[in-house]
Amino acid sequence: MEWQDEGLVIGARKHGETSVILELMTRAHGRHLGVVRGGRSKAMRPVLQPGNLVASTWRARLEDHMGAYAVEPLALRAARYLDRAAALHGVTMLAALLRLLPERDPHEALFDMAEAIAVRLDSPNAAAPLMAQFELALLGALGFGLDLERCAVTGTRDDLAYVSPKTGRAVNREAAAPWRDRLLPYPRFLQEGTESAAPEEIADAFRLTGYFLTRDVLAPRGAALPASRALYVAALG
């Protein structure tokens, strides 16, 4: 078995004396593990840092084996994160979110979103809206997508401003008025998919996605939101 693919480095852990087990989010093969022989060498360590993009070749005798990676750098950006708290917490958060996906389950759109975030992590104002949009898309990929196309009360698509925490359905501003304090804000940038948002909109977006990630994905697994997520949101200011 052999394939080649682009991969975003999620993490690497020691394996034996000189090797590592590398975890990549690949474009066509999903989240995938493999051994990198000599991965602990001085030449390879900078390449195998979270947030970097690599060209990978995976080989194994059988498809269900862990296999081995040969990797070459395509974009070494991890060093840009070192003096930026939001970037460091952000790349850790992104890796933790990607690990919610089943191994070897392809999600090309999520790969593209994660790669776009990794490119922008050293610019928090640019990365944060994409990160919130990524969490919303992740909910859908995991089978817990929200119903945000039209108002749950009126059926209209206009002026959607809130989401019901019970049903995950959107509600427009007028219909939501009697229960506004019980609903979650639905920021405009999430609806439009734009890459800019005010700080209060970012906070509202992470409150929305965090609520449903916790309720639908993490709590049933006995888990909680990664600590890096709270640190990332705090570092955004």
PDB file of N, CA, C and O in Angstrom, residues 108-138:
ATOM      1  N   GLU A 108     -12.028  16.769   3.075  1.00  0.00           N
ATOM      2  CA  GLU A 108     -11.209  17.714   2.319  1.00  0.00           C
ATOM      3  C   GLU A 108     -11.539  19.156   2.675  1.00  0.00           C
ATOM      4  O   GLU A 108     -10.636  19.996   2.787  1.00  0.00           O
ATOM      5  N   ALA A 109     -12.820  19.460   2.854  1.00  0.00           N
ATOM      6  CA  ALA A 109     -13.195  20.839   3.182  1.00  0.00           C
ATOM      7  C   ALA A 109     -12.624  21.260   4.538  1.00  0.00           C
ATOM      8  O   ALA A 109     -12.149  22.392   4.697  1.00  0.00           O
ATOM      9  N   LEU A 110     -12.661  20.354   5.517  1.00  0.00           N
ATOM     10  CA  LEU A 110     -12.089  20.680   6.827  1.00  0.00           C
ATOM     11  C   LEU A 110     -10.575  20.833   6.739  1.00  0.00           C
ATOM     12  O   LEU A 110      -9.986  21.676   7.426  1.00  0.00           O
ATOM     13  N   PHE A 111      -9.941  20.007   5.909  1.00  0.00           N
ATOM     14  CA  PHE A 111      -8.496  20.172   5.714  1.00  0.00           C
ATOM     15  C   PHE A 111      -8.198  21.565   5.182  1.00  0.00           C
ATOM     16  O   PHE A 111      -7.287  22.257   5.676  1.00  0.00           O
ATOM     17  N   ASP A 112      -8.942  21.992   4.170  1.00  0.00           N
ATOM     18  CA  ASP A 112      -8.697  23.311   3.580  1.00  0.00           C
ATOM     19  C   ASP A 112      -8.917  24.414   4.606  1.00  0.00           C
ATOM     20  O   ASP A 112      -8.170  25.403   4.649  1.00  0.00           O
ATOM     21  N   MET A 113      -9.948  24.276   5.442  1.00  0.00           N
ATOM     22  CA  MET A 113     -10.202  25.279   6.471  1.00  0.00           C
ATOM     23  C   MET A 113      -9.087  25.299   7.504  1.00  0.00           C
ATOM     24  O   MET A 113      -8.625  26.365   7.920  1.00  0.00           O
ATOM     25  N   ALA A 114      -8.644  24.104   7.930  1.00  0.00           N
ATOM     26  CA  ALA A 114      -7.576  24.032   8.924  1.00  0.00           C
ATOM     27  C   ALA A 114      -6.282  24.616   8.380  1.00  0.00           C
ATOM     28  O   ALA A 114      -5.551  25.316   9.099  1.00  0.00           O
ATOM     29  N   GLU A 115      -5.985  24.351   7.113  1.00  0.00           N
ATOM     30  CA  GLU A 115      -4.779  24.900   6.500  1.00  0.00           C
ATOM     31  C   GLU A 115      -4.871  26.423   6.418  1.00  0.00           C
ATOM     32  O   GLU A 115      -3.890  27.130   6.685  1.00  0.00           O
ATOM     33  N   ALA A 116      -6.047  26.953   6.073  1.00  0.00           N
ATOM     34  CA  ALA A 116      -6.217  28.407   6.024  1.00  0.00           C
ATOM     35  C   ALA A 116      -6.007  29.032   7.399  1.00  0.00           C
ATOM     36  O   ALA A 116      -5.447  30.132   7.512  1.00  0.00           O
ATOM     37  N   ILE A 117      -6.461  28.355   8.445  1.00  0.00           N
ATOM     38  CA  ILE A 117      -6.254  28.854   9.806  1.00  0.00           C
ATOM     39  C   ILE A 117      -4.773  28.847  10.155  1.00  0.00           C
ATOM     40  O   ILE A 117      -4.235  29.822  10.698  1.00  0.00           O
ATOM     41  N   ALA A 118      -4.096  27.736   9.844  1.00  0.00           N
ATOM     42  CA  ALA A 118      -2.672  27.619  10.180  1.00  0.00           C
ATOM     43  C   ALA A 118      -1.852  28.718   9.514  1.00  0.00           C
ATOM     44  O   ALA A 118      -0.899  29.236  10.103  1.00  0.00           O
ATOM     45  N   VAL A 119      -2.218  29.089   8.307  1.00  0.00           N
ATOM     46  CA  VAL A 119      -1.508  30.162   7.600  1.00  0.00           C
ATOM     47  C   VAL A 119      -1.657  31.486   8.337  1.00  0.00           C
ATOM     48  O   VAL A 119      -0.734  32.303   8.362  1.00  0.00           O
ATOM     49  N   ARG A 120      -2.800  31.703   8.986  1.00  0.00           N
ATOM     50  CA  ARG A 120      -3.126  32.998   9.570  1.00  0.00           C
ATOM     51  C   ARG A 120      -2.967  33.062  11.086  1.00  0.00           C
ATOM     52  O   ARG A 120      -3.255  34.102  11.683  1.00  0.00           O
ATOM     53  N   LEU A 121      -2.534  31.999  11.725  1.00  0.00           N
ATOM     54  CA  LEU A 121      -2.525  31.965  13.188  1.00  0.00           C
ATOM     55  C   LEU A 121      -1.678  33.064  13.818  1.00  0.00           C
ATOM     56  O   LEU A 121      -1.957  33.491  14.944  1.00  0.00           O
ATOM     57  N   ASP A 122      -0.650  33.519  13.127  1.00  0.00           N
ATOM     58  CA  ASP A 122       0.168  34.583  13.706  1.00  0.00           C
ATOM     59  C   ASP A 122      -0.483  35.954  13.537  1.00  0.00           C
ATOM     60  O   ASP A 122       0.088  36.964  13.937  1.00  0.00           O
ATOM     61  N   SER A 123      -1.683  35.988  12.957  1.00  0.00           N
ATOM     62  CA  SER A 123      -2.482  37.215  12.856  1.00  0.00           C
ATOM     63  C   SER A 123      -3.840  36.925  13.477  1.00  0.00           C
ATOM     64  O   SER A 123      -4.773  36.511  12.780  1.00  0.00           O
ATOM     65  N   PRO A 124      -3.994  37.098  14.792  1.00  0.00           N
ATOM     66  CA  PRO A 124      -5.206  36.653  15.489  1.00  0.00           C
ATOM     67  C   PRO A 124      -6.498  37.198  14.908  1.00  0.00           C
ATOM     68  O   PRO A 124      -7.503  36.485  14.850  1.00  0.00           O
ATOM     69  N   ASN A 125      -6.504  38.447  14.462  1.00  0.00           N
ATOM     70  CA  ASN A 125      -7.735  39.018  13.924  1.00  0.00           C
ATOM     71  C   ASN A 125      -8.186  38.301  12.660  1.00  0.00           C
ATOM     72  O   ASN A 125      -9.383  38.258  12.348  1.00  0.00           O
ATOM     73  N   ALA A 126      -7.234  37.745  11.918  1.00  0.00           N
ATOM     74  CA  ALA A 126      -7.562  37.021  10.698  1.00  0.00           C
ATOM     75  C   ALA A 126      -7.940  35.574  10.984  1.00  0.00           C
ATOM     76  O   ALA A 126      -8.811  35.000  10.313  1.00  0.00           O
ATOM     77  N   ALA A 127      -7.309  34.971  11.978  1.00  0.00           N
ATOM     78  CA  ALA A 127      -7.523  33.546  12.244  1.00  0.00           C
ATOM     79  C   ALA A 127      -8.792  33.267  13.032  1.00  0.00           C
ATOM     80  O   ALA A 127      -9.459  32.248  12.807  1.00  0.00           O
ATOM     81  N   ALA A 128      -9.138  34.164  13.962  1.00  0.00           N
ATOM     82  CA  ALA A 128     -10.245  33.871  14.882  1.00  0.00           C
ATOM     83  C   ALA A 128     -11.582  33.637  14.176  1.00  0.00           C
ATOM     84  O   ALA A 128     -12.290  32.678  14.508  1.00  0.00           O
ATOM     85  N   PRO A 129     -12.000  34.463  13.207  1.00  0.00           N
ATOM     86  CA  PRO A 129     -13.260  34.168  12.526  1.00  0.00           C
ATOM     87  C   PRO A 129     -13.246  32.818  11.824  1.00  0.00           C
ATOM     88  O   PRO A 129     -14.249  32.090  11.838  1.00  0.00           O
ATOM     89  N   LEU A 130     -12.097  32.464  11.232  1.00  0.00           N
ATOM     90  CA  LEU A 130     -11.997  31.170  10.556  1.00  0.00           C
ATOM     91  C   LEU A 130     -12.068  30.025  11.548  1.00  0.00           C
ATOM     92  O   LEU A 130     -12.633  28.967  11.244  1.00  0.00           O
ATOM     93  N   MET A 131     -11.501  30.216  12.732  1.00  0.00           N
ATOM     94  CA  MET A 131     -11.538  29.162  13.740  1.00  0.00           C
ATOM     95  C   MET A 131     -12.971  28.886  14.182  1.00  0.00           C
ATOM     96  O   MET A 131     -13.378  27.729  14.345  1.00  0.00           O
ATOM     97  N   ALA A 132     -13.754  29.938  14.382  1.00  0.00           N
ATOM     98  CA  ALA A 132     -15.152  29.759  14.769  1.00  0.00           C
ATOM     99  C   ALA A 132     -15.936  29.081  13.650  1.00  0.00           C
ATOM    100  O   ALA A 132     -16.765  28.193  13.903  1.00  0.00           O
ATOM    101  N   GLN A 133     -15.687  29.481  12.407  1.00  0.00           N
ATOM    102  CA  GLN A 133     -16.344  28.846  11.275  1.00  0.00           C
ATOM    103  C   GLN A 133     -15.944  27.370  11.164  1.00  0.00           C
ATOM    104  O   GLN A 133     -16.764  26.511  10.815  1.00  0.00           O
ATOM    105  N   PHE A 134     -14.686  27.081  11.489  1.00  0.00           N
ATOM    106  CA  PHE A 134     -14.220  25.701  11.464  1.00  0.00           C
ATOM    107  C   PHE A 134     -14.968  24.856  12.495  1.00  0.00           C
ATOM    108  O   PHE A 134     -15.378  23.726  12.205  1.00  0.00           O
ATOM    109  N   GLU A 135     -15.166  25.393  13.699  1.00  0.00           N
ATOM    110  CA  GLU A 135     -15.900  24.643  14.720  1.00  0.00           C
ATOM    111  C   GLU A 135     -17.327  24.357  14.270  1.00  0.00           C
ATOM    112  O   GLU A 135     -17.859  23.257  14.519  1.00  0.00           O
ATOM    113  N   LEU A 136     -17.947  25.315  13.613  1.00  0.00           N
ATOM    114  CA  LEU A 136     -19.305  25.114  13.118  1.00  0.00           C
ATOM    115  C   LEU A 136     -19.329  24.022  12.050  1.00  0.00           C
ATOM    116  O   LEU A 136     -20.205  23.142  12.052  1.00  0.00           O
ATOM    117  N   ALA A 137     -18.352  24.050  11.146  1.00  0.00           N
ATOM    118  CA  ALA A 137     -18.266  23.018  10.113  1.00  0.00           C
ATOM    119  C   ALA A 137     -17.937  21.657  10.710  1.00  0.00           C
ATOM    120  O   ALA A 137     -18.426  20.618  10.232  1.00  0.00           O
ATOM    121  N   LEU A 138     -17.122  21.645  11.758  1.00  0.00           N
ATOM    122  CA  LEU A 138     -16.775  20.383  12.421  1.00  0.00           C
ATOM    123  C   LEU A 138     -18.005  19.729  13.020  1.00  0.00           C
ATOM    124  O   LEU A 138     -18.175  18.498  12.932  1.00  0.00           O
TER     125      LEU A 138
END
